[in-house]
Amino acid sequence: MKQKNSLPAVFLTPAMGILAVLALVPTAYAIYISFQNRELSRPDGNLIGFANYIDLFSDRRFINAIGVSLTWEAVTVGMTLLIAVGLGILLFECVSPRTRNLLTLLFLVPVILPRVSAAFVWKFAFHPLYGIATYPYKAITGQPLDLLSNPATALATVALVDVWQWGLFFAVIVLKLLETLPPQPFEAARLDHARTWEIYAFIALPMLKAPLISLAFVKMIESLRAFDLIYVMTRGGPGIATETLDMYAFSQGFIESGRISYASSMAVLMMIATSIAFTFIWKRVQ
Amino acid sequence: MTKPKTLVSSIAFACLLSTGLTTLAVAAECSGTIKVLAQPRDGLTLLEDYKSEFEKLSGGASFEIDYLNENDRRAKTKADASTIGKYNVYYIDEANVALFASAGWVAPLMDYYPADYDYADFDPGRQKVATYDGKVWFAPITGGGDLMVYRKDLLEAAGIAPPKTLDEYIAAVKKLNQPDQGIYGTALRGQRGSGANVWRWMPFFKGFGGNWFDGKTPVFDGEQAVKATETYLELFKYSAPGSQTGGWDEAVGAFTSGQVAMLIESTPLVGMAIDPKSSKVAGKVGYLPPPAPLTGGGYGHGLAIGVKANKDEASKTCAGLFIAWATSKENEARRLEANQFSELNRTSIMTSPKFAELYGPDLGQALADTGKVTAVNFWQSPQWPDLGDRWGIILEELITGTRSDIKEGLDELDGFAKDLVARSQ
């Protein structure tokens, strides 16, 4: 019995050891240098306590980045799930199984595209002079449509690309989940003259609650890593209208200032905020 | 008339190559791969065709070039040079040479640059921007100043003479702007960055008499900066769509695709605009120095010796040899032969019969004239990228309408500059 009990530890120890080195060491180092005033051009730094953290809260770009990041999370997660569920149900209800398979294949293409490639493709598509996506507007009104240069529309336009990649992919997952549900509850509801929307709202979706929550979590984590998409399409602009926290931290660390301690303090705050938020949401869901 | 000209230029070209072959005889002792981090340039791509020549010259070393676009190259070189130092040679530019030199990330070039390769032959303006604190840090791979490039056909049709002053230029831009015909008066750079929107704004600022610093005290927050910004924003009303958050690529793309009447841009634009392979307006293009009182934005990009990856003197010498070879007269002659106008930096090449034959006397004259108004517009300090990028963000906000108070933006930059100076001390 004793030998059997020690087996998990034998398998877990190397993996946990590697994880500790790969994850904990950089994290601990980031926390350490966040209390310093190190810059890339000056390798020596002094401990300055919480000065970087205090400075962050009087930094308008940091405050703006918090707002942009929260908006980005809410819009991309919400819209992705909405489109996934809507499209998944539409495919399940209205499309023959044969066509479904073909559409499933097509819906997988956007997510297979590397993020940077998708960003470039859409950046050109949204170009006000040559873009295929803006061409109909230009043809009808005679005026160019510059969505990525307009602070009011830039974030939504980039979010559209994110939703295009993930919403279609999640729609395929929702479709496959619907196909796995037992038909009896649906038949019973139809016998009781339930309308189609009622069948999905009160039977199908509640039955899919657990996988849908998992999808929401996956998308929340994925949306936090949208750096490449935003970087290619707008670089945080116009101005700072699409500058998320990770982009601002990268700018401070490597593009503009080389203030790696200041950038690290942002990264540490992001890590703490994300951990608390996810733990809270996870517990609420459970 | 053409045949003797061709003959003369061919002889000159052969002479340059033979000079190169003489140099080849002096073989060094290098081995391994010289790693270069650069941004895409036709001249560097062309070098890759002659790898075997460098192998022979260096005694066995090869080279490998990684390319990143300008902003990414700046971020990556900074990150690499300050941490692991994987690259033997960095592509640096006028905006960050002070930072790289003062941080000790690159070595003084002339300590390792073989005298045979004649550094003094580089264009004096480019030598100037490659120099910081009395030492030369990079060998130019591209550079120059600004030219006002215009569509001769559109100006003639509108009865407008090529403008010589800024007032004439603004009036011409307004008159030529016809969005309903798909023609825009100009194309500026709106994308944030010390090398993007700030680069195009600075000729106005310096032209109106502005200065960045007096010693360590910021002095830019004055009426010259306000006037420069007002003028820049005024011109943006007539700038091609996409340029509000676009950089060099968007501005040049709009002009070469025939949608812009005139613009003031860095000199390589001319090479692209007159080349039928890359331009729809080739044959319709004229060029003059920027209208008075604008200064030209003197710039230079080039190759520098990384300190961390070249741990000993021998490695630095090999990196120096690679840089000398890559920017040598014979390689520039090859670039000229390949019609790579923007990759030419040596006086001997730009005054050669072959150059005159390819580009005509007008361009040579325009380059000479613009050289007289070319200036170093930016603050020559290791902190410049930081300050320039911050102004770039504020300027982009003003261009795209996120903010409207110019003075408030400049005051914010003034506070940032004071903090920057305090941090550096």
XYZ file of C-alpha atoms in Angstrom:
711
model
C 0.000 0.000 0.000
C 2.784 2.381 0.965
C 4.513 1.917 -2.375
C 1.251 2.577 -4.218
C 0.716 5.832 -2.292
C 4.118 7.238 -3.109
C 3.647 6.761 -6.853
C 1.804 10.107 -7.416
C 4.594 11.927 -5.637
C 7.199 10.201 -7.812
C 5.430 11.354 -10.970
C 4.500 14.781 -9.686
C 7.826 15.860 -8.226
C 9.802 16.310 -11.480
C 6.908 18.126 -13.159
C 6.353 20.371 -10.158
C 10.096 20.985 -9.945
C 10.259 22.123 -13.576
C 7.144 24.245 -13.096
C 8.654 25.844 -10.003
C 11.806 26.775 -11.879
C 9.980 28.022 -14.972
C 7.143 29.871 -13.237
C 8.203 30.733 -9.720
C 11.727 31.978 -10.385
C 10.720 34.630 -12.963
C 7.726 35.606 -10.839
C 9.857 36.019 -7.721
C 12.428 37.979 -9.725
C 9.724 40.240 -11.193
C 8.420 40.942 -7.688
C 11.952 41.677 -6.479
C 12.846 44.137 -9.251
C 9.453 45.842 -8.947
C 10.759 47.253 -5.658
C 13.843 48.668 -7.406
C 14.471 51.536 -9.843
C 16.228 49.474 -12.507
C 16.297 50.570 -16.129
C 17.657 48.682 -19.137
C 20.403 51.244 -19.672
C 21.467 51.097 -16.009
C 21.909 47.534 -14.791
C 22.482 48.644 -11.193
C 19.374 49.511 -9.211
C 18.442 50.547 -5.700
C 15.595 49.319 -3.572
C 12.928 52.034 -3.516
C 10.111 50.248 -1.677
C 6.620 50.787 -3.031
C 7.524 53.921 -5.044
C 6.778 52.264 -8.400
C 3.389 51.049 -7.171
C 2.517 54.479 -5.789
C 3.575 56.178 -9.042
C 1.303 53.872 -11.014
C -1.810 55.318 -9.457
C -0.960 58.847 -10.566
C -0.042 57.663 -14.080
C -2.906 58.498 -16.458
C -1.777 55.870 -18.961
C -1.935 53.155 -16.309
C -5.417 54.215 -15.189
C -6.500 54.327 -18.833
C -4.965 50.886 -19.459
C -7.004 49.381 -16.600
C -10.181 50.720 -18.215
C -9.186 49.490 -21.676
C -8.266 46.019 -20.360
C -11.557 45.642 -18.479
C -13.540 46.821 -21.516
C -11.574 44.445 -23.746
C -12.275 41.484 -21.431
C -15.983 42.264 -21.126
C -16.523 42.908 -24.846
C -14.508 39.998 -26.246
C -15.692 37.378 -23.740
C -19.331 38.529 -23.875
C -19.487 38.844 -27.659
C -17.633 35.569 -28.273
C -20.042 33.606 -26.092
C -23.073 35.373 -27.510
C -22.032 34.633 -31.090
C -20.957 31.095 -30.225
C -24.275 30.220 -28.606
C -26.382 32.017 -31.235
C -24.534 30.554 -34.172
C -24.291 27.095 -32.587
C -28.076 26.962 -32.066
C -28.712 28.311 -35.572
C -26.542 25.606 -37.102
C -28.173 22.910 -34.951
C -31.698 24.053 -35.804
C -31.528 25.140 -39.425
C -28.671 23.324 -41.154
C -28.528 19.753 -42.353
C -25.861 17.522 -40.755
C -23.931 17.343 -44.049
C -23.760 21.151 -44.462
C -22.971 21.456 -40.764
C -19.802 19.439 -41.247
C -18.692 21.692 -44.078
C -19.458 24.858 -42.107
C -17.676 23.429 -39.079
C -14.555 23.083 -41.166
C -14.848 26.670 -42.424
C -15.490 28.025 -38.919
C -12.273 26.449 -37.708
C -10.122 28.322 -40.240
C -9.966 31.705 -38.413
C -8.707 30.216 -35.161
C -6.102 28.133 -36.983
C -4.644 31.313 -38.520
C -1.734 32.630 -36.449
C -2.862 35.655 -34.504
C -0.309 37.979 -36.118
C -1.354 36.895 -39.629
C -5.018 37.457 -38.792
C -4.145 40.884 -37.423
C -2.302 41.877 -40.614
C -5.050 40.535 -42.874
C -7.701 42.556 -41.037
C -5.512 45.627 -40.719
C -5.332 45.766 -44.503
C -9.018 44.909 -44.809
C -9.879 47.919 -42.634
C -7.580 50.324 -44.514
C -9.677 53.368 -45.435
C -8.281 53.619 -48.982
C -7.638 50.045 -50.084
C -9.494 47.924 -47.510
C -12.046 45.389 -48.684
C -14.069 45.705 -45.458
C -14.380 49.481 -45.777
C -14.916 49.483 -49.547
C -18.754 49.174 -49.474
C -19.011 52.217 -47.191
C -16.670 54.201 -49.454
C -18.579 53.088 -52.559
C -21.951 54.148 -51.109
C -21.037 57.397 -49.341
C -17.953 58.455 -51.302
C -16.209 59.014 -47.965
C -13.403 56.842 -46.609
C -14.076 54.955 -43.392
C -11.123 54.945 -41.005
C -12.204 52.708 -38.151
C -8.769 52.076 -36.660
C -7.875 55.791 -36.467
C -11.060 56.725 -34.660
C -10.754 56.501 -30.850
C -14.471 55.684 -30.616
C -14.296 52.663 -32.923
C -10.695 51.382 -32.754
C -11.097 49.024 -29.780
C -14.394 47.643 -31.070
C -12.808 47.034 -34.483
C -9.928 45.053 -33.001
C -12.403 43.200 -30.759
C -14.327 42.246 -33.894
C -11.264 40.386 -35.178
C -10.853 38.598 -31.851
C -14.528 37.600 -31.870
C -14.224 36.484 -35.518
C -11.400 34.132 -34.534
C -12.866 32.730 -31.333
C -16.635 33.165 -31.752
C -16.738 30.900 -34.804
C -14.533 28.307 -33.132
C -16.676 28.300 -29.991
C -19.810 28.053 -32.176
C -18.466 24.741 -33.455
C -17.927 23.561 -29.866
C -21.446 24.637 -28.859
C -22.852 22.820 -31.912
C -21.011 19.631 -30.985
C -22.202 19.953 -27.382
C -25.804 20.338 -28.562
C -25.426 17.226 -30.714
C -24.384 15.238 -27.643
C -27.481 16.168 -25.621
C -30.162 13.447 -25.212
C -33.183 14.118 -27.499
C -35.886 13.136 -24.952
C -36.122 16.462 -23.035
C -36.440 18.300 -26.370
C -39.191 15.947 -27.570
C -41.042 16.299 -24.270
C -40.874 20.094 -24.468
C -42.170 20.076 -28.037
C -45.094 17.855 -26.991
C -45.847 20.525 -24.369
C -45.915 23.128 -27.175
C -42.755 24.920 -26.000
C -41.426 27.463 -28.471
C -37.994 26.984 -29.969
C -36.377 29.784 -27.955
C -37.933 28.382 -24.789
C -36.480 24.948 -25.484
C -32.982 26.432 -25.703
C -33.352 28.993 -22.912
C -34.877 26.625 -20.374
C -33.633 23.181 -21.394
C -30.589 23.077 -23.673
C -28.524 25.911 -22.259
C -29.070 24.978 -18.595
C -27.962 21.439 -19.526
C -24.806 22.976 -21.055
C -24.121 25.308 -18.137
C -20.902 23.602 -17.002
C -19.169 23.431 -20.410
C -20.289 26.978 -21.244
C -18.720 28.265 -18.029
C -15.524 26.409 -18.927
C -15.575 28.073 -22.352
C -16.039 31.458 -20.683
C -12.986 30.816 -18.495
C -10.899 29.720 -21.464
C -11.885 32.875 -23.333
C -11.213 35.105 -20.329
C -7.680 33.768 -20.089
C -7.215 33.951 -23.837
C -8.443 37.554 -23.948
C -5.813 38.530 -21.413
C -3.213 37.485 -23.978
C -4.461 39.621 -26.868
C -1.230 41.622 -26.974
C -0.172 40.493 -30.471
C -3.519 41.332 -32.077
C -3.683 44.842 -30.621
C 0.031 45.463 -31.180
C -0.181 44.726 -34.889
C -3.488 46.460 -35.561
C -3.190 49.684 -33.534
C -0.053 49.593 -31.336
C -2.271 50.861 -28.536
C -3.446 53.868 -30.549
C -5.009 56.109 -31.594
C -3.298 57.878 -28.707
C -3.833 55.408 -25.879
C -7.366 54.359 -26.851
C -6.490 50.651 -27.225
C -3.538 50.449 -24.853
C -4.125 47.483 -22.562
C -2.150 46.796 -19.386
C 0.192 44.261 -20.967
C 0.865 46.597 -23.876
C 1.619 49.520 -21.577
C 3.912 47.357 -19.457
C 5.763 46.236 -22.606
C 6.019 49.856 -23.802
C 7.494 50.975 -20.525
C 9.853 48.025 -20.327
C 11.133 47.761 -23.875
C 9.741 50.207 -26.430
C 9.912 53.618 -24.833
C 11.637 53.905 -21.505
C 13.438 50.689 -20.645
C 11.980 51.110 -17.119
C 11.869 47.428 -16.326
C 11.200 47.912 -12.608
C 8.206 50.109 -13.325
C 6.976 47.630 -15.939
C 7.446 44.785 -13.453
C 5.332 46.559 -10.850
C 2.535 46.683 -13.442
C 2.986 42.992 -14.205
C 2.865 42.108 -10.500
C -0.331 44.120 -9.992
C -1.869 42.430 -13.026
C -0.930 39.012 -11.650
C -2.459 39.776 -8.251
C -5.632 41.277 -9.741
C -6.077 38.370 -12.172
C -5.531 35.753 -9.462
C -8.049 37.403 -7.125
C -10.625 37.945 -9.880
C -10.397 34.408 -11.205
C -10.496 32.835 -7.736
C -13.554 34.921 -6.866
C -15.377 34.095 -10.103
C -14.473 30.404 -9.833
C -15.820 30.187 -6.289
C -19.010 32.010 -7.248
C -19.567 29.653 -10.142
C -18.988 26.592 -7.994
C 25.287 60.110 -76.205
C 24.172 57.236 -74.043
C 26.895 54.813 -75.104
C 29.959 56.808 -73.959
C 28.114 57.580 -70.707
C 27.470 53.882 -70.129
C 31.070 53.098 -70.937
C 32.377 55.653 -68.436
C 30.062 54.435 -65.719
C 30.960 50.800 -66.411
C 34.653 51.628 -66.099
C 33.981 53.452 -62.821
C 31.974 50.494 -61.561
C 34.727 48.059 -62.562
C 37.270 50.259 -60.747
C 35.184 50.143 -57.582
C 34.892 46.377 -57.766
C 38.601 46.004 -58.389
C 39.256 48.125 -55.281
C 37.101 45.617 -53.470
C 39.031 42.687 -54.855
C 42.276 44.274 -53.633
C 40.721 44.460 -50.206
C 39.722 40.811 -50.486
C 43.391 39.911 -50.591
C 43.821 41.125 -47.004
C 42.171 38.142 -45.352
C 41.432 38.141 -41.629
C 41.072 35.210 -39.254
C 37.443 34.942 -38.226
C 35.215 31.927 -37.758
C 31.663 31.031 -36.758
C 28.568 33.053 -37.576
C 28.270 36.784 -37.077
C 24.709 37.371 -35.923
C 23.095 40.611 -37.038
C 19.817 42.110 -35.841
C 18.493 44.546 -38.414
C 15.384 45.938 -40.024
C 14.497 44.949 -43.580
C 16.623 46.770 -46.140
C 17.157 45.849 -49.765
C 20.857 46.551 -49.345
C 21.173 43.960 -46.583
C 19.189 41.393 -48.549
C 21.554 41.952 -51.464
C 24.531 41.273 -49.181
C 23.254 37.755 -48.603
C 24.040 36.944 -52.246
C 27.709 37.586 -51.524
C 28.128 35.493 -48.384
C 30.935 33.465 -49.926
C 32.876 36.663 -50.613
C 32.741 37.586 -46.933
C 33.691 34.047 -45.939
C 36.820 34.319 -48.072
C 37.605 37.797 -46.805
C 37.150 36.912 -43.131
C 38.988 33.615 -43.263
C 35.895 31.471 -42.765
C 33.205 33.439 -40.924
C 29.649 33.637 -42.156
C 26.803 35.925 -41.176
C 23.125 35.617 -40.424
C 20.727 38.571 -40.416
C 17.461 38.601 -38.440
C 14.994 41.219 -39.603
C 12.327 43.074 -37.623
C 10.349 46.155 -38.625
C 11.568 49.497 -37.295
C 9.662 49.759 -34.005
C 10.179 46.080 -33.172
C 13.840 46.280 -34.135
C 14.289 49.205 -31.736
C 12.602 47.329 -28.882
C 14.433 44.065 -29.562
C 17.910 45.604 -29.936
C 17.409 47.441 -26.661
C 16.232 44.302 -24.884
C 18.991 42.120 -26.344
C 21.847 44.557 -25.819
C 20.894 45.157 -22.198
C 20.399 41.499 -21.277
C 21.783 38.412 -23.021
C 23.608 40.096 -25.901
C 23.008 37.439 -28.542
C 23.834 39.634 -31.546
C 27.320 40.613 -32.700
C 26.071 43.485 -34.823
C 23.145 45.797 -34.151
C 21.276 47.987 -36.591
C 20.942 51.271 -34.729
C 19.879 54.757 -35.754
C 20.210 58.436 -34.999
C 17.458 58.264 -32.374
C 19.070 55.621 -30.180
C 22.799 55.947 -30.884
C 23.219 58.103 -27.763
C 21.447 55.506 -25.626
C 23.437 52.577 -27.018
C 26.734 54.441 -26.740
C 26.227 55.821 -23.234
C 24.948 52.476 -21.921
C 28.058 50.749 -23.286
C 26.022 48.383 -25.467
C 28.065 49.126 -28.600
C 31.789 49.599 -29.131
C 33.414 52.657 -30.724
C 33.392 51.687 -34.392
C 36.629 53.284 -35.507
C 38.662 51.121 -33.092
C 37.723 48.106 -35.222
C 36.932 49.564 -38.657
C 39.742 48.772 -41.129
C 41.204 52.010 -42.505
C 41.173 50.640 -46.104
C 37.402 50.905 -46.166
C 37.547 54.717 -46.051
C 34.957 55.791 -43.489
C 35.534 59.440 -44.484
C 33.863 58.679 -47.826
C 30.422 58.493 -46.159
C 28.133 61.481 -46.601
C 29.148 64.084 -43.943
C 25.559 64.425 -42.660
C 25.391 60.701 -42.002
C 28.777 60.734 -40.302
C 27.444 63.494 -38.055
C 24.419 61.517 -36.838
C 26.589 58.404 -36.342
C 28.781 60.393 -33.963
C 28.005 60.832 -30.289
C 30.269 62.196 -27.597
C 33.069 62.661 -30.128
C 33.139 59.020 -31.269
C 31.734 57.237 -34.303
C 29.356 54.383 -33.381
C 27.902 53.065 -36.623
C 28.596 52.798 -40.344
C 25.641 54.175 -42.364
C 23.432 51.786 -44.285
C 20.811 54.429 -45.088
C 20.221 58.071 -44.260
C 19.745 61.548 -45.558
C 17.362 64.403 -45.023
C 13.969 65.479 -46.330
C 12.659 66.385 -49.754
C 9.387 67.904 -50.804
C 8.074 65.442 -53.370
C 5.186 66.517 -55.585
C 3.069 65.447 -58.556
C 4.142 67.636 -61.451
C 0.988 66.810 -63.423
C -1.393 67.857 -60.630
C 0.456 71.076 -59.878
C 0.578 72.011 -63.547
C -3.137 71.265 -63.998
C -3.955 73.475 -61.002
C -1.597 76.215 -62.193
C 0.504 76.029 -59.039
C 4.261 76.580 -59.033
C 6.230 74.222 -56.758
C 6.095 75.944 -53.349
C 9.250 77.469 -51.893
C 7.815 78.662 -48.575
C 5.630 77.015 -45.974
C 2.771 79.460 -46.602
C 2.843 78.598 -50.308
C 3.005 74.912 -49.411
C -0.050 75.081 -47.137
C -2.009 77.044 -49.742
C -1.063 74.485 -52.428
C -2.017 71.535 -50.228
C -5.437 73.075 -49.580
C -6.013 73.782 -53.269
C -4.892 70.351 -54.428
C -6.996 68.472 -51.884
C -9.868 66.867 -53.824
C -11.136 63.860 -51.867
C -14.063 63.407 -54.255
C -11.479 62.818 -57.038
C -9.504 60.446 -54.806
C -6.652 62.968 -54.422
C -5.533 64.247 -51.053
C -3.439 67.370 -50.539
C -0.711 65.662 -48.540
C 0.213 62.663 -46.396
C 1.694 63.081 -42.941
C 2.631 60.638 -40.232
C 0.212 60.353 -37.319
C 1.445 57.125 -35.746
C 2.981 57.692 -32.351
C 6.726 57.428 -32.013
C 9.893 59.495 -31.945
C 10.658 58.148 -35.410
C 7.086 58.479 -36.688
C 4.777 61.456 -36.073
C 7.353 63.323 -33.990
C 9.894 62.947 -36.791
C 7.640 64.772 -39.251
C 6.542 67.361 -36.669
C 10.095 68.347 -35.694
C 10.959 70.228 -38.931
C 8.091 72.596 -38.106
C 9.227 72.961 -34.491
C 12.863 73.591 -35.403
C 11.913 75.655 -38.434
C 9.925 78.008 -36.197
C 12.978 78.359 -33.952
C 12.131 75.842 -31.244
C 14.689 74.099 -29.056
C 14.369 71.063 -26.849
C 16.672 71.817 -23.933
C 18.924 74.527 -22.566
C 21.500 72.445 -20.728
C 19.357 70.171 -18.585
C 16.344 72.472 -18.533
C 13.477 71.732 -20.937
C 12.676 74.803 -23.046
C 10.426 73.292 -25.705
C 7.161 74.284 -24.029
C 6.785 77.591 -25.833
C 5.017 79.336 -28.684
C 7.194 77.654 -31.334
C 5.953 74.213 -30.280
C 2.357 75.433 -30.131
C 2.632 77.002 -33.607
C 4.340 73.888 -34.993
C 1.575 71.682 -33.597
C -1.194 73.972 -34.861
C 0.341 73.944 -38.335
C 0.781 70.171 -38.260
C -2.838 69.662 -37.188
C -4.033 72.123 -39.828
C -2.216 70.139 -42.533
C -3.692 66.908 -41.204
C -7.121 68.087 -42.381
C -5.814 67.479 -45.910
C -3.840 64.313 -45.186
C -4.774 60.997 -46.806
C -7.063 58.677 -44.815
C -5.078 56.094 -42.852
C -2.231 58.521 -42.206
C -3.804 59.711 -38.930
C -2.450 56.581 -37.252
C -0.027 55.622 -40.011
C 3.717 56.019 -40.356
C 6.198 56.078 -43.254
C 4.603 53.075 -45.000
C 1.123 54.593 -45.077
C 2.312 58.040 -46.213
C 4.581 56.661 -48.924
C 1.995 54.052 -49.986
C -0.647 56.753 -50.418
C 1.730 58.848 -52.584
C 3.085 56.046 -54.759
C -0.439 54.740 -55.348
C -1.336 58.127 -56.837
C -3.627 59.466 -54.120
C -1.492 62.300 -52.774
C -0.479 65.570 -54.451
C 2.589 66.474 -52.414
C 4.388 65.594 -49.231
C 7.578 66.218 -47.317
C 9.303 62.961 -46.507
C 12.703 61.381 -46.008
C 14.828 61.207 -49.162
C 14.374 57.448 -49.869
C 10.823 58.252 -50.946
C 12.212 59.621 -54.213
C 13.811 56.302 -55.096
C 10.484 54.550 -54.589
C 8.395 57.236 -56.291
C 10.414 57.275 -59.514
C 10.683 53.496 -59.791
C 7.870 52.164 -62.025
C 8.037 48.835 -60.186
C 6.925 50.410 -56.909
C 5.125 53.547 -58.054
C 2.056 54.364 -60.123
C 3.246 57.960 -60.424
C 6.736 57.337 -61.817
C 7.508 59.958 -64.442
C 5.160 62.513 -62.870
C 7.244 63.286 -59.814
C 9.208 66.424 -58.957
C 11.378 67.099 -55.915
C 12.755 70.116 -54.129
C 14.149 70.916 -50.687
C 11.503 71.398 -47.949
C 9.805 74.819 -48.093
C 11.353 77.539 -45.902
C 11.604 77.778 -42.943
C 11.303 73.996 -42.459
C 14.502 72.168 -41.653
C 15.172 68.735 -43.103
C 15.183 65.855 -40.634
C 18.761 64.589 -40.790
C 18.878 60.890 -40.078
C 21.078 57.871 -40.447
C 20.733 54.165 -39.756
C 23.677 51.837 -39.643
C 25.524 48.872 -38.243
C 27.285 48.925 -34.878
C 29.435 46.435 -32.949
C 27.611 44.784 -30.022
C 29.679 44.590 -26.855
C 28.152 41.625 -25.021
C 28.223 39.081 -27.833
C 31.754 40.119 -28.850
C 33.525 39.299 -25.631
C 37.119 39.657 -26.866
C 39.012 41.983 -29.160
C 39.190 39.375 -31.933
C 35.385 39.079 -32.075
C 35.001 42.845 -32.141
C 37.548 43.028 -34.959
C 35.562 40.448 -36.948
C 32.312 42.323 -36.342
C 34.088 45.507 -37.441
C 35.294 43.765 -40.586
C 31.770 42.594 -41.378
C 30.407 46.131 -40.958
C 33.194 47.563 -43.104
C 32.561 44.999 -45.834
C 28.773 45.392 -45.684
C 29.032 49.168 -46.091
C 32.033 49.129 -48.427
C 32.325 51.003 -51.720
C 32.021 47.791 -53.707
C 28.834 46.764 -51.959
C 27.378 50.243 -52.428
C 28.294 50.005 -56.092
C 26.279 46.787 -56.237
C 23.338 48.554 -54.594
C 23.579 51.334 -57.141
C 23.662 48.745 -59.914
C 20.525 47.173 -58.376
C 18.834 50.609 -58.364
C 18.599 50.736 -54.551
C 18.579 54.509 -54.221
C 17.767 54.617 -50.508
C 20.740 52.380 -49.667
C 23.403 54.761 -50.956
C 25.529 56.621 -48.444
C 28.964 57.205 -49.922
C 29.959 60.459 -51.579
C 32.005 58.588 -54.189
C 28.894 56.650 -55.236
C 26.458 59.564 -55.170
C 28.765 61.678 -57.310
C 29.582 58.851 -59.704
C 28.650 58.958 -63.419
C 26.535 55.848 -62.901
C 24.423 57.657 -60.276
C 23.899 60.626 -62.616
C 23.045 58.263 -65.437
C 20.441 56.418 -63.366
C 18.790 59.303 -61.552
C 19.580 62.349 -63.663
C 21.128 65.645 -62.627
C 17.937 67.027 -60.984
C 17.964 64.568 -58.145
C 21.647 65.111 -57.471
C 20.975 68.868 -57.327
C 17.938 68.434 -55.070
C 19.966 66.257 -52.682
C 22.747 68.819 -52.628
C 20.256 71.638 -51.977
C 18.412 69.800 -49.237
C 21.736 69.038 -47.559
C 22.005 72.774 -46.838
C 18.812 72.778 -44.742
C 19.241 69.343 -43.175
C 19.615 69.532 -39.416
C 19.636 67.343 -36.328
C 16.127 68.116 -35.134
C 15.937 65.800 -32.154
C 17.454 66.094 -28.687
C 20.803 64.266 -28.856
C 20.550 62.411 -25.564
C 20.157 58.815 -24.346
C 16.752 59.919 -23.010
C 15.536 61.068 -26.431
C 13.568 57.916 -27.386
C 11.711 58.133 -24.082
C 10.862 61.819 -24.485
C 10.148 61.552 -28.209
C 7.845 58.567 -27.773
C 5.913 60.325 -25.014
C 5.379 63.367 -27.237
C 4.392 60.970 -30.006
C 1.507 59.672 -27.894
C 0.299 63.158 -26.989
C 0.617 64.265 -30.613
C -1.361 61.233 -31.816
C -4.054 62.072 -29.277
C -4.204 65.601 -30.681
C -4.338 64.328 -34.264
C -7.110 61.819 -33.609
C -9.082 64.177 -31.381
C -8.765 62.348 -28.048
C -7.428 65.637 -26.692
C -7.621 69.162 -28.054
C -5.569 71.422 -25.786
C -2.086 71.709 -27.310
C -0.637 73.726 -24.422
C -1.917 71.220 -21.876
C -0.232 68.432 -23.846
C 3.053 70.343 -23.957
C 2.819 71.100 -20.228
C 2.359 67.384 -19.581
C 5.445 66.669 -21.680
C 7.367 69.367 -19.813
C 6.594 67.638 -16.498
C 7.609 64.307 -17.990
C 10.889 65.806 -19.304
C 11.779 67.237 -15.879
C 11.102 63.868 -14.282
C 13.189 62.189 -16.994
C 16.167 64.470 -16.361
C 15.851 63.965 -12.594
C 15.753 60.178 -13.019
C 18.858 60.180 -15.201
C 20.964 61.995 -12.616
